[in-house]
Short mmCIF file of C-alpha atoms in Angstrom, two decimals:
data_model
loop_
_atom_site.label_atom_id
_atom_site.label_comp_id
_atom_site.label_asym_id
_atom_site.label_seq_id
_atom_site.Cartn_x
_atom_site.Cartn_y
_atom_site.Cartn_z
CA MET A 1 0.00 0.00 0.00
CA ALA A 2 1.28 3.47 -0.90
CA GLU A 3 2.22 5.46 2.18
CA THR A 4 2.82 8.71 0.28
CA TRP A 5 1.25 10.34 -2.72
CA SER A 6 4.46 10.03 -4.75
CA GLU A 7 4.46 6.22 -4.32
CA LEU A 8 1.28 5.95 -6.39
CA PRO A 9 1.70 5.28 -10.14
CA GLU A 10 1.59 8.53 -12.12
CA ARG A 11 -1.65 7.55 -13.85
CA ALA A 12 -3.28 6.80 -10.51
CA GLN A 13 -2.03 10.13 -9.12
CA ALA A 14 -3.51 12.05 -12.04
CA LEU A 15 -6.91 10.34 -11.89
CA LEU A 16 -7.14 10.60 -8.12
CA ARG A 17 -6.29 14.31 -8.30
CA VAL A 18 -9.07 14.82 -10.87
CA LEU A 19 -11.46 12.86 -8.67
CA ILE A 20 -10.57 14.95 -5.60
CA ASP A 21 -10.92 18.23 -7.52
CA ARG A 22 -14.26 17.25 -9.04
CA TYR A 23 -15.66 15.91 -5.76
CA THR A 24 -14.45 19.01 -3.93
CA ASP A 25 -16.34 21.22 -6.38
CA GLU A 26 -19.57 19.22 -6.66
CA GLY A 27 -19.81 16.88 -3.67
CA ALA A 28 -21.15 14.04 -5.84
CA PRO A 29 -19.63 10.70 -6.92
CA VAL A 30 -17.59 10.94 -10.12
CA GLY A 31 -18.01 8.33 -12.87
CA SER A 32 -15.30 6.78 -15.01
CA ARG A 33 -16.45 8.52 -18.20
CA VAL A 34 -16.15 11.93 -16.54
CA LEU A 35 -12.70 11.06 -15.18
CA ALA A 36 -11.57 9.84 -18.59
CA ARG A 37 -12.76 13.04 -20.23
CA MET A 38 -11.29 15.41 -17.61
CA SER A 39 -7.92 13.75 -17.05
CA ASP A 40 -6.36 14.55 -20.45
CA LEU A 41 -4.62 11.16 -20.34
CA ASN A 42 -6.34 9.74 -23.42
CA LEU A 43 -7.60 6.77 -21.42
CA SER A 44 -10.71 4.74 -22.12
CA PRO A 45 -13.45 4.53 -19.45
CA ALA A 46 -12.59 0.83 -19.07
CA THR A 47 -8.96 1.65 -18.25
CA VAL A 48 -10.12 4.30 -15.80
CA ARG A 49 -12.38 1.74 -14.12
CA ASN A 50 -9.40 -0.60 -13.72
CA VAL A 51 -7.34 2.17 -12.10
CA MET A 52 -10.28 3.03 -9.83
CA ALA A 53 -10.55 -0.63 -8.82
CA ASP A 54 -6.86 -0.60 -7.87
CA LEU A 55 -7.34 2.59 -5.85
CA GLU A 56 -10.37 1.07 -4.15
CA ASP A 57 -8.26 -1.93 -3.14
CA LEU A 58 -5.79 0.53 -1.62
CA GLY A 59 -8.58 2.16 0.40
CA LEU A 60 -8.26 5.46 -1.47
CA VAL A 61 -11.67 5.58 -3.19
CA ARG A 62 -15.06 4.09 -2.51
CA ALA A 63 -18.40 3.76 -4.28
CA PRO A 64 -21.21 5.10 -2.05
CA HIS A 65 -23.83 3.16 -4.04
CA THR A 66 -23.81 0.18 -6.37
CA SER A 67 -23.02 1.21 -9.96
CA SER A 68 -22.31 4.79 -8.85
CA GLY A 69 -19.15 6.77 -9.34
CA ARG A 70 -16.37 7.01 -6.80
CA VAL A 71 -15.53 9.44 -4.04
CA PRO A 72 -12.15 9.87 -2.30
CA THR A 73 -11.71 8.45 1.19
CA GLU A 74 -10.16 10.17 4.20
CA LEU A 75 -6.95 8.25 3.45
CA ALA A 76 -6.85 9.69 -0.08
CA TYR A 77 -7.25 13.18 1.30
CA ARG A 78 -4.50 12.50 3.85
CA LEU A 79 -1.99 11.41 1.17
CA PHE A 80 -2.98 14.38 -0.99
CA VAL A 81 -2.74 16.89 1.86
CA ASP A 82 0.64 15.55 2.99
CA SER A 83 1.95 16.12 -0.53
CA LEU A 84 0.73 19.72 -0.37
CA LEU A 85 2.60 20.34 2.88
CA VAL A 86 5.86 19.38 1.19
CA ALA A 87 5.41 22.12 -1.39
CA PRO A 88 2.50 24.40 -0.36
CA ALA A 89 0.84 26.47 -3.02
CA ARG A 90 1.10 30.23 -3.14
CA ALA A 91 -1.76 31.83 -1.23
CA PRO A 92 -4.52 33.14 -3.54
CA VAL A 93 -4.89 36.32 -1.47
CA ASP A 94 -3.69 39.91 -1.43
CA ALA A 95 -1.08 39.55 1.31
CA ARG A 96 -0.39 43.29 1.51
CA ARG A 97 -4.08 44.03 2.08
CA LEU A 98 -4.31 41.37 4.79
CA GLU A 99 -1.17 42.69 6.47
CA ASN A 100 -2.60 46.23 6.62
CA ILE A 101 -5.91 45.03 8.05
CA LEU A 102 -4.25 42.88 10.72
CA ARG A 103 -1.67 45.53 11.62
CA GLU A 104 -4.43 48.07 12.21
CA ALA A 105 -6.47 45.56 14.26
CA ALA A 106 -3.40 44.76 16.37
CA GLN A 107 -3.44 48.33 17.69
CA ASP A 108 -6.75 47.58 19.40
CA ASP A 109 -7.54 45.00 22.08
CA PRO A 110 -6.92 41.24 21.56
CA GLN A 111 -10.64 40.51 21.14
CA HIS A 112 -10.87 42.89 18.18
CA LEU A 113 -7.75 41.38 16.62
CA ALA A 114 -9.13 37.84 16.93
CA ASP A 115 -12.53 38.91 15.56
CA THR A 116 -10.84 40.59 12.58
CA ALA A 117 -8.67 37.56 11.81
CA SER A 118 -11.55 35.08 12.09
CA ASN A 119 -13.71 37.21 9.77
CA LEU A 120 -10.85 37.36 7.24
CA LEU A 121 -10.43 33.59 7.28
CA SER A 122 -14.16 33.08 6.84
CA SER A 123 -14.51 35.57 4.00
CA LEU A 124 -11.47 34.16 2.14
CA THR A 125 -12.51 30.50 2.40
CA ARG A 126 -16.32 30.69 2.74
CA TYR A 127 -16.11 28.33 5.70
CA ALA A 128 -15.89 28.96 9.46
CA GLY A 129 -12.88 30.93 10.68
CA VAL A 130 -11.68 30.40 14.27
CA VAL A 131 -8.99 32.31 16.17
CA THR A 132 -7.99 31.95 19.81
CA ILE A 133 -7.75 35.33 21.48
CA PRO A 134 -4.10 36.27 22.16
CA SER A 135 -3.16 35.46 25.72
CA ARG A 136 -2.66 38.33 28.14
CA ALA A 137 0.13 36.28 29.70
CA ARG A 138 2.87 38.10 27.77
CA ALA A 139 1.54 41.58 28.57
CA LEU A 140 3.22 43.55 31.36
CA PHE A 141 1.52 44.33 34.63
CA ARG A 142 0.81 48.02 35.09
CA GLN A 143 -1.75 48.37 37.87
CA ILE A 144 -4.20 46.42 39.99
CA ASP A 145 -7.16 47.75 41.96
CA PHE A 146 -9.65 46.07 44.28
CA VAL A 147 -13.18 47.40 44.78
CA SER A 148 -15.44 46.13 47.54
CA LEU A 149 -18.84 45.20 46.11
CA SER A 150 -20.46 43.46 49.07
CA PRO A 151 -19.39 41.14 51.87
CA GLY A 152 -17.59 38.24 50.22
CA ARG A 153 -17.35 39.87 46.75
CA VAL A 154 -14.47 42.00 45.46
CA LEU A 155 -14.01 43.40 41.97
CA MET A 156 -10.44 43.10 40.68
CA VAL A 157 -9.37 45.47 37.90
CA LEU A 158 -6.07 44.54 36.25
CA VAL A 159 -4.47 46.94 33.74
CA THR A 160 -1.65 45.86 31.40
CA ASN A 161 0.86 47.93 29.48
CA ASP A 162 -0.88 47.26 26.16
CA GLY A 163 -4.01 49.03 27.37
CA GLY A 164 -5.86 45.87 28.24
CA VAL A 165 -8.25 45.93 31.18
CA GLN A 166 -9.36 42.72 32.83
CA ASN A 167 -12.22 42.66 35.35
CA ARG A 168 -12.86 39.74 37.65
CA ILE A 169 -15.10 39.24 40.66
CA ILE A 170 -13.29 37.25 43.34
CA HIS A 171 -14.56 35.82 46.59
CA PRO A 172 -12.04 36.24 49.44
CA ASP A 173 -12.21 34.05 52.52
CA LYS A 174 -12.92 37.03 54.77
CA PRO A 175 -14.48 40.49 54.32
CA TYR A 176 -12.23 43.52 53.79
CA THR A 177 -12.96 47.23 54.04
CA GLN A 178 -12.29 49.44 51.03
CA ASP A 179 -9.38 51.05 52.92
CA GLU A 180 -7.77 47.63 53.36
CA LEU A 181 -8.29 46.76 49.70
CA THR A 182 -6.74 50.06 48.62
CA ARG A 183 -3.72 49.40 50.83
CA PHE A 184 -3.38 45.90 49.32
CA ALA A 185 -3.46 47.35 45.81
CA ASN A 186 -0.85 50.02 46.59
CA PHE A 187 1.45 47.38 48.06
CA LEU A 188 1.12 45.12 45.01
CA ASN A 189 1.55 47.96 42.54
CA ASP A 190 4.84 48.94 44.19
CA ARG A 191 6.18 45.39 44.18
CA LEU A 192 4.95 44.00 40.84
CA ASN A 193 5.01 46.83 38.30
CA GLY A 194 6.62 45.88 34.97
CA GLN A 195 6.43 42.10 35.30
CA SER A 196 4.73 39.96 32.69
CA ILE A 197 1.42 38.39 33.63
CA GLN A 198 3.02 35.04 32.75
CA ALA A 199 5.74 35.55 35.38
CA LEU A 200 3.50 37.32 37.86
CA ARG A 201 1.72 34.26 39.19
CA GLN A 202 5.00 32.49 39.85
CA THR A 203 6.35 35.57 41.61
CA LEU A 204 3.33 35.68 43.85
CA VAL A 205 3.68 32.02 44.72
CA ASN A 206 7.44 31.82 45.16
CA GLU A 207 8.70 35.22 46.24
CA LEU A 208 6.00 37.06 48.13
CA LYS A 209 4.71 34.05 50.02
CA HIS A 210 8.22 33.27 51.19
CA THR A 211 8.41 36.74 52.74
CA ARG A 212 5.01 36.52 54.39
CA GLU A 213 6.50 37.08 57.86
CA GLU A 214 8.27 40.23 56.71
CA ILE A 215 5.13 41.90 55.42
CA GLU A 216 3.60 44.37 57.79
CA GLY A 217 0.20 43.53 59.23
CA ASN A 218 -2.16 41.56 57.06
CA LEU A 219 -0.67 42.75 53.74
CA ALA A 220 0.31 39.14 53.08
CA GLU A 221 -3.36 38.55 52.38
CA ALA A 222 -2.99 40.82 49.36
CA VAL A 223 -0.84 38.10 47.86
CA SER A 224 -3.65 35.56 48.02
CA LEU A 225 -6.10 38.04 46.48
CA ALA A 226 -3.68 38.85 43.66
CA GLU A 227 -2.88 35.20 43.02
CA THR A 228 -6.57 34.39 42.64
CA ALA A 229 -7.12 37.36 40.32
CA VAL A 230 -4.04 36.81 38.16
CA GLY A 231 -4.79 33.10 37.88
CA ALA A 232 -8.24 33.91 36.46
CA VAL A 233 -6.67 36.17 33.81
CA GLU A 234 -3.87 33.75 32.92
CA ASP A 235 -6.20 30.78 32.59
CA GLN A 236 -8.64 32.63 30.37
CA ALA A 237 -9.20 30.90 27.02
CA ASP A 238 -11.60 32.09 24.39
CA VAL A 239 -12.11 31.71 20.68
CA ALA A 240 -13.45 34.16 18.10
CA VAL A 241 -15.65 32.36 15.55
CA ALA A 242 -16.94 33.76 12.26
CA GLY A 243 -18.84 32.28 9.32
CA GLN A 244 -20.26 29.16 10.96
CA VAL A 245 -23.48 29.80 9.04
CA ASN A 246 -21.51 29.01 5.84
CA LEU A 247 -21.49 25.35 6.86
CA MET A 248 -25.28 25.13 6.68
CA GLY A 249 -25.19 25.07 2.89
CA ILE A 250 -22.91 22.03 2.68
CA ASP A 251 -24.86 18.83 1.99
CA GLU A 252 -22.79 16.41 4.07
CA LEU A 253 -23.01 18.74 7.10
CA SER A 254 -26.67 19.67 6.73
CA ASP A 255 -28.09 16.79 8.78
CA VAL A 256 -30.07 18.46 11.57
CA GLU A 257 -28.43 16.53 14.41
CA ARG A 258 -24.92 17.02 13.00
CA MET A 259 -25.51 20.74 12.53
CA ARG A 260 -26.86 21.02 16.07
CA ARG A 261 -23.68 19.44 17.46
CA LEU A 262 -21.50 21.71 15.35
CA PHE A 263 -23.26 24.87 16.44
CA ASN A 264 -23.15 23.76 20.08
CA ALA A 265 -19.38 23.29 19.70
CA PHE A 266 -19.01 26.77 18.22
CA THR A 267 -21.10 28.26 21.02
CA GLU A 268 -19.72 26.40 24.04
CA LYS A 269 -16.16 26.32 22.59
CA ARG A 270 -14.75 23.61 24.87
CA GLU A 271 -14.35 21.08 22.04
CA LEU A 272 -13.08 23.87 19.81
CA VAL A 273 -10.40 24.92 22.30
CA SER A 274 -9.31 21.29 22.71
CA LEU A 275 -9.03 20.88 18.94
CA LEU A 276 -7.04 24.09 18.52
CA ASP A 277 -4.73 23.08 21.37
CA GLU A 278 -3.63 20.18 19.17
CA CYS A 279 -2.74 22.67 16.42
CA GLU A 280 -0.70 24.73 18.90
CA ARG A 281 1.52 21.76 19.67
CA ALA A 282 2.24 21.11 15.98
CA GLN A 283 4.97 22.63 13.84
CA GLY A 284 3.60 24.64 10.92
CA VAL A 285 0.14 23.95 9.53
CA LYS A 286 -1.86 21.11 11.15
CA ILE A 287 -4.68 19.35 9.31
CA PHE A 288 -7.38 17.08 10.71
CA ILE A 289 -9.46 15.18 8.18
CA GLY A 290 -12.71 13.69 9.42
CA ARG A 291 -12.22 11.27 12.29
CA GLU A 292 -8.60 12.36 12.79
CA SER A 293 -9.94 15.15 14.99
CA GLY A 294 -10.90 12.58 17.61
CA SER A 295 -14.26 14.29 18.08
CA PRO A 296 -17.51 12.87 16.63
CA THR A 297 -18.70 16.46 16.26
CA PHE A 298 -16.10 17.10 13.56
CA ASP A 299 -16.01 13.65 11.93
CA GLU A 300 -17.39 15.01 8.64
CA CYS A 301 -15.22 18.13 8.76
CA GLY A 302 -11.77 19.16 7.67
CA VAL A 303 -9.82 21.41 10.03
CA VAL A 304 -6.76 23.40 8.98
CA GLY A 305 -4.97 25.25 11.77
CA ALA A 306 -1.69 26.99 12.58
CA SER A 307 -0.25 28.75 15.60
CA TYR A 308 0.84 32.38 15.66
CA GLY A 309 3.11 34.21 18.06
CA VAL A 310 5.82 36.72 18.82
CA ASP A 311 9.56 36.10 19.29
CA ASP A 312 9.16 32.33 18.91
CA GLU A 313 6.51 32.32 21.63
CA VAL A 314 3.09 30.96 20.65
CA VAL A 315 0.27 33.22 21.79
CA GLY A 316 -2.65 31.75 19.89
CA VAL A 317 -4.00 29.50 17.13
CA LEU A 318 -6.10 30.23 14.06
CA GLY A 319 -7.84 27.92 11.66
CA VAL A 320 -10.59 27.09 9.21
CA ILE A 321 -13.30 24.47 9.69
CA GLY A 322 -15.14 23.20 6.63
CA PRO A 323 -16.21 19.93 4.99
CA LYS A 324 -13.81 17.03 4.48
CA ARG A 325 -13.91 17.84 0.76
CA MET A 326 -12.61 21.39 1.15
CA PRO A 327 -9.98 22.62 -1.37
CA TYR A 328 -7.05 21.92 0.94
CA ASP A 329 -4.40 23.44 -1.31
CA ARG A 330 -6.14 26.82 -1.19
CA VAL A 331 -7.17 26.68 2.49
CA ILE A 332 -3.73 25.56 3.69
CA SER A 333 -2.12 28.49 1.91
CA ILE A 334 -4.63 30.98 3.34
CA VAL A 335 -4.19 29.70 6.90
CA ASP A 336 -0.40 29.66 6.55
CA VAL A 337 -0.09 33.23 5.25
CA THR A 338 -2.64 34.57 7.74
CA SER A 339 -0.78 33.05 10.69
CA ARG A 340 2.49 34.59 9.47
CA LEU A 341 0.94 38.02 8.90
CA LEU A 342 -0.81 37.93 12.27
CA SER A 343 2.52 37.15 13.95
CA THR A 344 4.12 40.05 12.11
CA ALA A 345 1.32 42.43 13.11
CA LEU A 346 1.72 41.50 16.77
CA ALA A 347 5.51 41.89 16.63
CA ARG A 348 5.13 45.46 15.34
CA GLN A 349 2.84 46.58 18.16
#
């Protein structure tokens, strides 16, 4: 059995490529006469049928119905996609225009940047675009404030050097007056200013708690408040989603129950975050085809994702979710160039 696309005979490669292209465009089984006519190989339909039989034995094509044409299997798509990753096609997009849009969005807050990028991916591919919101972990701490709301409830306001403002309601173990909370905030602002959010939590755990006895009065309790607040910010994970309605017009995804599961995944985002986490751990572009995602929700989908970051540090993941029969050569190129441009836009902030 061929383990790579290049191990297939040239005639089989050509016919399978035609089959994939035709099925991608139309979503219907392709007959031998059509393949013979479109392949430009001057083959008879009988010869094409023999090649299709060989490909079926290899698990690369299947006939959904008796006497029908063939469709490519997930394995065929995998071999084809792997060949694309060796020599990816040039992105069919205006890279300069995308760069300008993303650079402008990067001047705003991370939510706006993620929304902009997901909308670009959706509009360029006509599928669903997904982008994890850049983590605040690499931003620098500027100021923290605590506001007493009621007994047992305190509002934490954390400001970072990039203009980001994070609000969290925390529930301390004991009530504090506003004067005490203000004193806690002043203490923390003096000690922590200029540190990254990523390093801040470790500082609070390792350094300040070790000096608990040296801290005047009950200021040590400020450490616990800050640790709770910073942990909530650092652990935050969210995904911007655009264009999920595009999937409703795709026949193999239009089953009511399947569409319900998909839209629940886009809304609740837990499965989505888990899927994108797999892309973050990969080098370059990562592709899941059908059941490779490991989630029944996406077993009729193709997912193309890539991480983006600054200074070799990954800060997020973006991707496109569509049908298994998506035009992978085009989508891979779009995802790849968008991830690179998004990284560049963040680096120029």
